[in-house]
């Protein structure tokens, strides 16, 4: 009984201590109501509308930032080894010979290297877009969702295809959806397991030279007619990939031997949480 009486005394003391706060709160609430009553209804509704719109906008921005895309595209000329690379990334399987795709290959995977490194795994949606010129418009279907682009180049048969590969890459780098979103691009020099394969440094320099020629020949058309495209480089300077608004890097790989570590690292950088 004595303990119960002590509890009652403590509660009474607490109540007496909170009483001034209660009175102050009631006073502030009363003043706030009086102030709101003095505001014309039109102004009050406008203020509430602005507050609601601002709140919704901030929430939308936060949700958009958190909803980062996990789609990475593989593209390039036919025969560059895109589909072999796709299967290697998907499950580590090796497909001998040439595989020609007429429809996009899609798969949601977890990168094999994630299991060997202490980093958070995230499912990646890989899309292998056919490289045939008539099927390239399919690229535009996936670009709005792309977090990164792997542009696959045949480093073994590079020189005969340098112009066509550079032209295709030029078209990608000047697309509004790529430039505005600053989608990173990896130039993947595939088939580097072959002795006669060209190095990534050689391929980068040759593609920069070829794109520089394309830039000069297309600049007038792009400025006058193609409103959705962007021009590349800096005027009166030789073109380099470092001048692009989005990040462009170069790496080597071999889909047949499973040397895809640099590609996996690029993909992870594009989709990491």
GROMACS .gro file of C-alpha atoms in nm:
model
  273
    1UNK     CA    1   0.000   0.000   0.000
    2UNK     CA    2   0.284   0.234   0.084
    3UNK     CA    3   0.438   0.178  -0.263
    4UNK     CA    4   0.104   0.248  -0.430
    5UNK     CA    5   0.072   0.578  -0.243
    6UNK     CA    6   0.419   0.679  -0.362
    7UNK     CA    7   0.319   0.606  -0.722
    8UNK     CA    8   0.010   0.821  -0.682
    9UNK     CA    9   0.216   1.108  -0.541
   10UNK     CA   10   0.460   1.086  -0.832
   11UNK     CA   11   0.175   1.088  -1.084
   12UNK     CA   12   0.025   1.395  -0.919
   13UNK     CA   13   0.361   1.571  -0.932
   14UNK     CA   14   0.399   1.482  -1.300
   15UNK     CA   15   0.049   1.608  -1.372
   16UNK     CA   16   0.121   1.938  -1.201
   17UNK     CA   17   0.445   1.974  -1.402
   18UNK     CA   18   0.265   1.910  -1.731
   19UNK     CA   19  -0.021   2.148  -1.656
   20UNK     CA   20   0.166   2.464  -1.775
   21UNK     CA   21   0.259   2.287  -2.099
   22UNK     CA   22  -0.100   2.187  -2.151
   23UNK     CA   23  -0.219   2.543  -2.101
   24UNK     CA   24   0.052   2.675  -2.337
   25UNK     CA   25  -0.042   2.420  -2.604
   26UNK     CA   26  -0.409   2.510  -2.581
   27UNK     CA   27  -0.318   2.878  -2.608
   28UNK     CA   28  -0.103   2.821  -2.920
   29UNK     CA   29  -0.374   2.609  -3.079
   30UNK     CA   30  -0.636   2.876  -3.009
   31UNK     CA   31  -0.413   3.146  -3.160
   32UNK     CA   32  -0.348   2.931  -3.468
   33UNK     CA   33  -0.720   2.878  -3.524
   34UNK     CA   34  -0.786   3.250  -3.488
   35UNK     CA   35  -0.507   3.329  -3.735
   36UNK     CA   36  -0.643   3.080  -3.990
   37UNK     CA   37  -0.992   3.227  -3.951
   38UNK     CA   38  -0.849   3.567  -4.049
   39UNK     CA   39  -0.703   3.432  -4.376
   40UNK     CA   40  -0.938   3.459  -4.676
   41UNK     CA   41  -1.058   3.111  -4.785
   42UNK     CA   42  -0.909   3.151  -5.135
   43UNK     CA   43  -0.560   3.218  -4.999
   44UNK     CA   44  -0.592   2.935  -4.747
   45UNK     CA   45  -0.695   2.682  -5.013
   46UNK     CA   46  -0.413   2.801  -5.240
   47UNK     CA   47  -0.156   2.757  -4.962
   48UNK     CA   48  -0.285   2.407  -4.885
   49UNK     CA   49  -0.273   2.318  -5.256
   50UNK     CA   50   0.087   2.438  -5.287
   51UNK     CA   51   0.184   2.238  -4.979
   52UNK     CA   52   0.019   1.921  -5.110
   53UNK     CA   53   0.171   1.956  -5.458
   54UNK     CA   54   0.518   2.018  -5.313
   55UNK     CA   55   0.487   1.713  -5.088
   56UNK     CA   56   0.373   1.490  -5.375
   57UNK     CA   57   0.654   1.619  -5.597
   58UNK     CA   58   0.919   1.546  -5.334
   59UNK     CA   59   0.779   1.198  -5.279
   60UNK     CA   60   0.778   1.132  -5.653
   61UNK     CA   61   1.142   1.240  -5.686
   62UNK     CA   62   1.245   1.016  -5.396
   63UNK     CA   63   1.056   0.719  -5.542
   64UNK     CA   64   1.210   0.781  -5.886
   65UNK     CA   65   1.561   0.789  -5.740
   66UNK     CA   66   1.503   0.467  -5.546
   67UNK     CA   67   1.350   0.291  -5.848
   68UNK     CA   68   1.681   0.265  -6.032
   69UNK     CA   69   1.669   0.064  -6.352
   70UNK     CA   70   1.840  -0.276  -6.356
   71UNK     CA   71   1.836  -0.321  -6.736
   72UNK     CA   72   2.165  -0.344  -6.924
   73UNK     CA   73   2.172  -0.385  -7.301
   74UNK     CA   74   2.415  -0.579  -7.519
   75UNK     CA   75   2.439  -0.446  -7.872
   76UNK     CA   76   2.681  -0.421  -8.164
   77UNK     CA   77   2.724  -0.556  -8.516
   78UNK     CA   78   2.615  -0.907  -8.610
   79UNK     CA   79   2.888  -1.160  -8.547
   80UNK     CA   80   3.058  -0.959  -8.273
   81UNK     CA   81   2.977  -1.224  -8.015
   82UNK     CA   82   2.692  -1.053  -7.828
   83UNK     CA   83   2.479  -1.363  -7.787
   84UNK     CA   84   2.775  -1.580  -7.678
   85UNK     CA   85   2.854  -1.310  -7.421
   86UNK     CA   86   2.486  -1.306  -7.317
   87UNK     CA   87   2.487  -1.680  -7.240
   88UNK     CA   88   2.818  -1.649  -7.058
   89UNK     CA   89   2.678  -1.373  -6.836
   90UNK     CA   90   2.351  -1.556  -6.786
   91UNK     CA   91   2.476  -1.892  -6.663
   92UNK     CA   92   2.842  -1.928  -6.755
   93UNK     CA   93   2.762  -2.157  -7.046
   94UNK     CA   94   2.978  -2.166  -7.360
   95UNK     CA   95   2.826  -2.166  -7.708
   96UNK     CA   96   3.064  -2.254  -7.988
   97UNK     CA   97   3.031  -2.101  -8.333
   98UNK     CA   98   2.825  -1.807  -8.452
   99UNK     CA   99   2.480  -1.750  -8.304
  100UNK     CA  100   2.260  -1.513  -8.504
  101UNK     CA  101   1.972  -1.359  -8.310
  102UNK     CA  102   1.660  -1.242  -8.491
  103UNK     CA  103   1.478  -1.143  -8.172
  104UNK     CA  104   1.610  -0.987  -7.851
  105UNK     CA  105   1.729  -1.234  -7.587
  106UNK     CA  106   1.627  -1.135  -7.235
  107UNK     CA  107   1.707  -1.279  -6.896
  108UNK     CA  108   1.713  -1.163  -6.535
  109UNK     CA  109   2.031  -1.286  -6.369
  110UNK     CA  110   2.255  -1.246  -6.066
  111UNK     CA  111   2.613  -1.179  -6.174
  112UNK     CA  112   2.839  -1.479  -6.116
  113UNK     CA  113   3.110  -1.259  -5.967
  114UNK     CA  114   2.870  -1.138  -5.695
  115UNK     CA  115   2.892  -1.477  -5.525
  116UNK     CA  116   3.271  -1.441  -5.502
  117UNK     CA  117   3.282  -1.086  -5.370
  118UNK     CA  118   3.149  -0.926  -5.055
  119UNK     CA  119   2.900  -0.699  -5.223
  120UNK     CA  120   2.524  -0.682  -5.231
  121UNK     CA  121   2.375  -0.883  -5.516
  122UNK     CA  122   2.102  -0.732  -5.729
  123UNK     CA  123   1.911  -0.904  -6.012
  124UNK     CA  124   2.013  -0.765  -6.351
  125UNK     CA  125   1.791  -0.766  -6.657
  126UNK     CA  126   2.018  -0.835  -6.956
  127UNK     CA  127   1.887  -0.769  -7.308
  128UNK     CA  128   2.077  -0.892  -7.615
  129UNK     CA  129   1.960  -0.673  -7.907
  130UNK     CA  130   2.009  -0.817  -8.259
  131UNK     CA  131   2.286  -0.645  -8.454
  132UNK     CA  132   2.135  -0.672  -8.802
  133UNK     CA  133   2.071  -0.325  -8.945
  134UNK     CA  134   1.703  -0.399  -9.009
  135UNK     CA  135   1.652  -0.511  -8.649
  136UNK     CA  136   1.832  -0.224  -8.477
  137UNK     CA  137   1.514  -0.019  -8.426
  138UNK     CA  138   1.437  -0.269  -8.149
  139UNK     CA  139   1.712  -0.090  -7.956
  140UNK     CA  140   1.484   0.211  -7.912
  141UNK     CA  141   1.224  -0.007  -7.736
  142UNK     CA  142   1.465  -0.078  -7.450
  143UNK     CA  143   1.666   0.246  -7.426
  144UNK     CA  144   1.417   0.425  -7.196
  145UNK     CA  145   1.477   0.149  -6.939
  146UNK     CA  146   1.853   0.112  -6.988
  147UNK     CA  147   2.091   0.168  -6.698
  148UNK     CA  148   2.389   0.086  -6.918
  149UNK     CA  149   2.489  -0.024  -7.269
  150UNK     CA  150   2.756  -0.279  -7.359
  151UNK     CA  151   2.860  -0.219  -7.721
  152UNK     CA  152   3.030  -0.539  -7.835
  153UNK     CA  153   3.308  -0.519  -8.097
  154UNK     CA  154   3.476  -0.813  -8.271
  155UNK     CA  155   3.842  -0.741  -8.193
  156UNK     CA  156   3.952  -1.020  -8.425
  157UNK     CA  157   3.778  -0.887  -8.739
  158UNK     CA  158   3.779  -0.524  -8.629
  159UNK     CA  159   3.941  -0.342  -8.923
  160UNK     CA  160   3.698  -0.460  -9.195
  161UNK     CA  161   3.407  -0.362  -8.969
  162UNK     CA  162   3.553  -0.046  -8.816
  163UNK     CA  163   3.342   0.197  -9.019
  164UNK     CA  164   3.012   0.012  -8.966
  165UNK     CA  165   3.076  -0.040  -8.595
  166UNK     CA  166   3.175   0.325  -8.546
  167UNK     CA  167   2.868   0.441  -8.738
  168UNK     CA  168   2.639   0.230  -8.521
  169UNK     CA  169   2.809   0.354  -8.203
  170UNK     CA  170   2.782   0.713  -8.328
  171UNK     CA  171   2.406   0.667  -8.370
  172UNK     CA  172   2.379   0.538  -8.014
  173UNK     CA  173   2.591   0.813  -7.859
  174UNK     CA  174   2.386   1.087  -8.029
  175UNK     CA  175   2.045   0.953  -7.928
  176UNK     CA  176   1.858   1.194  -7.705
  177UNK     CA  177   1.756   0.918  -7.463
  178UNK     CA  178   2.122   0.821  -7.412
  179UNK     CA  179   2.258   1.175  -7.380
  180UNK     CA  180   1.986   1.316  -7.154
  181UNK     CA  181   1.999   1.022  -6.915
  182UNK     CA  182   2.379   1.004  -6.944
  183UNK     CA  183   2.361   0.628  -6.992
  184UNK     CA  184   2.713   0.484  -6.950
  185UNK     CA  185   2.851   0.288  -7.246
  186UNK     CA  186   3.113   0.015  -7.238
  187UNK     CA  187   3.292  -0.065  -7.564
  188UNK     CA  188   3.355  -0.436  -7.512
  189UNK     CA  189   3.640  -0.566  -7.730
  190UNK     CA  190   3.533  -0.929  -7.754
  191UNK     CA  191   3.730  -1.238  -7.866
  192UNK     CA  192   4.051  -1.112  -7.709
  193UNK     CA  193   4.155  -1.474  -7.645
  194UNK     CA  194   4.272  -1.494  -8.007
  195UNK     CA  195   4.639  -1.418  -8.078
  196UNK     CA  196   4.561  -1.186  -8.370
  197UNK     CA  197   4.294  -0.987  -8.183
  198UNK     CA  198   4.346  -0.610  -8.172
  199UNK     CA  199   4.403  -0.444  -7.836
  200UNK     CA  200   4.141  -0.224  -7.674
  201UNK     CA  201   4.370   0.080  -7.705
  202UNK     CA  202   4.401   0.030  -8.081
  203UNK     CA  203   4.025  -0.020  -8.120
  204UNK     CA  204   3.947   0.290  -7.912
  205UNK     CA  205   4.179   0.512  -8.116
  206UNK     CA  206   4.052   0.384  -8.450
  207UNK     CA  207   3.687   0.430  -8.350
  208UNK     CA  208   3.757   0.782  -8.227
  209UNK     CA  209   3.914   0.867  -8.564
  210UNK     CA  210   3.622   0.714  -8.755
  211UNK     CA  211   3.363   0.891  -8.539
  212UNK     CA  212   3.551   1.218  -8.593
  213UNK     CA  213   3.499   1.175  -8.969
  214UNK     CA  214   3.131   1.089  -8.918
  215UNK     CA  215   3.085   1.390  -8.694
  216UNK     CA  216   3.215   1.623  -8.965
  217UNK     CA  217   2.997   1.472  -9.237
  218UNK     CA  218   2.680   1.459  -9.029
  219UNK     CA  219   2.702   1.781  -8.829
  220UNK     CA  220   2.513   1.991  -9.085
  221UNK     CA  221   2.230   1.736  -9.111
  222UNK     CA  222   2.203   1.697  -8.735
  223UNK     CA  223   2.188   2.072  -8.676
  224UNK     CA  224   1.934   2.142  -8.946
  225UNK     CA  225   1.706   1.843  -8.951
  226UNK     CA  226   1.739   1.589  -8.668
  227UNK     CA  227   1.603   1.772  -8.365
  228UNK     CA  228   1.621   1.474  -8.128
  229UNK     CA  229   1.989   1.402  -8.189
  230UNK     CA  230   2.289   1.557  -8.022
  231UNK     CA  231   2.627   1.637  -8.173
  232UNK     CA  232   2.943   1.481  -8.037
  233UNK     CA  233   3.268   1.632  -7.925
  234UNK     CA  234   3.411   1.982  -7.905
  235UNK     CA  235   3.413   2.208  -8.214
  236UNK     CA  236   3.750   2.236  -8.388
  237UNK     CA  237   3.898   1.957  -8.174
  238UNK     CA  238   3.965   1.594  -8.265
  239UNK     CA  239   3.701   1.368  -8.116
  240UNK     CA  240   3.772   1.153  -7.812
  241UNK     CA  241   3.527   0.950  -7.605
  242UNK     CA  242   3.614   1.161  -7.301
  243UNK     CA  243   3.421   1.448  -7.466
  244UNK     CA  244   3.090   1.258  -7.451
  245UNK     CA  245   2.832   1.375  -7.201
  246UNK     CA  246   2.786   1.018  -7.082
  247UNK     CA  247   3.072   0.802  -6.961
  248UNK     CA  248   3.231   0.583  -7.231
  249UNK     CA  249   3.487   0.320  -7.129
  250UNK     CA  250   3.667   0.037  -7.309
  251UNK     CA  251   3.727  -0.319  -7.189
  252UNK     CA  252   3.828  -0.660  -7.321
  253UNK     CA  253   3.644  -0.990  -7.296
  254UNK     CA  254   3.609  -1.339  -7.435
  255UNK     CA  255   3.265  -1.495  -7.429
  256UNK     CA  256   3.408  -1.834  -7.528
  257UNK     CA  257   3.666  -1.859  -7.250
  258UNK     CA  258   3.454  -1.688  -6.984
  259UNK     CA  259   3.676  -1.381  -6.946
  260UNK     CA  260   3.390  -1.143  -6.869
  261UNK     CA  261   3.505  -0.993  -6.539
  262UNK     CA  262   3.539  -0.637  -6.676
  263UNK     CA  263   3.193  -0.658  -6.831
  264UNK     CA  264   3.041  -0.782  -6.505
  265UNK     CA  265   3.211  -0.499  -6.315
  266UNK     CA  266   3.065  -0.244  -6.558
  267UNK     CA  267   2.719  -0.397  -6.525
  268UNK     CA  268   2.740  -0.394  -6.147
  269UNK     CA  269   2.844  -0.027  -6.148
  270UNK     CA  270   2.538   0.054  -6.360
  271UNK     CA  271   2.283  -0.121  -6.137
  272UNK     CA  272   2.441  -0.115  -5.791
  273UNK     CA  273   2.201  -0.007  -5.512
   0.00000   0.00000   0.00000
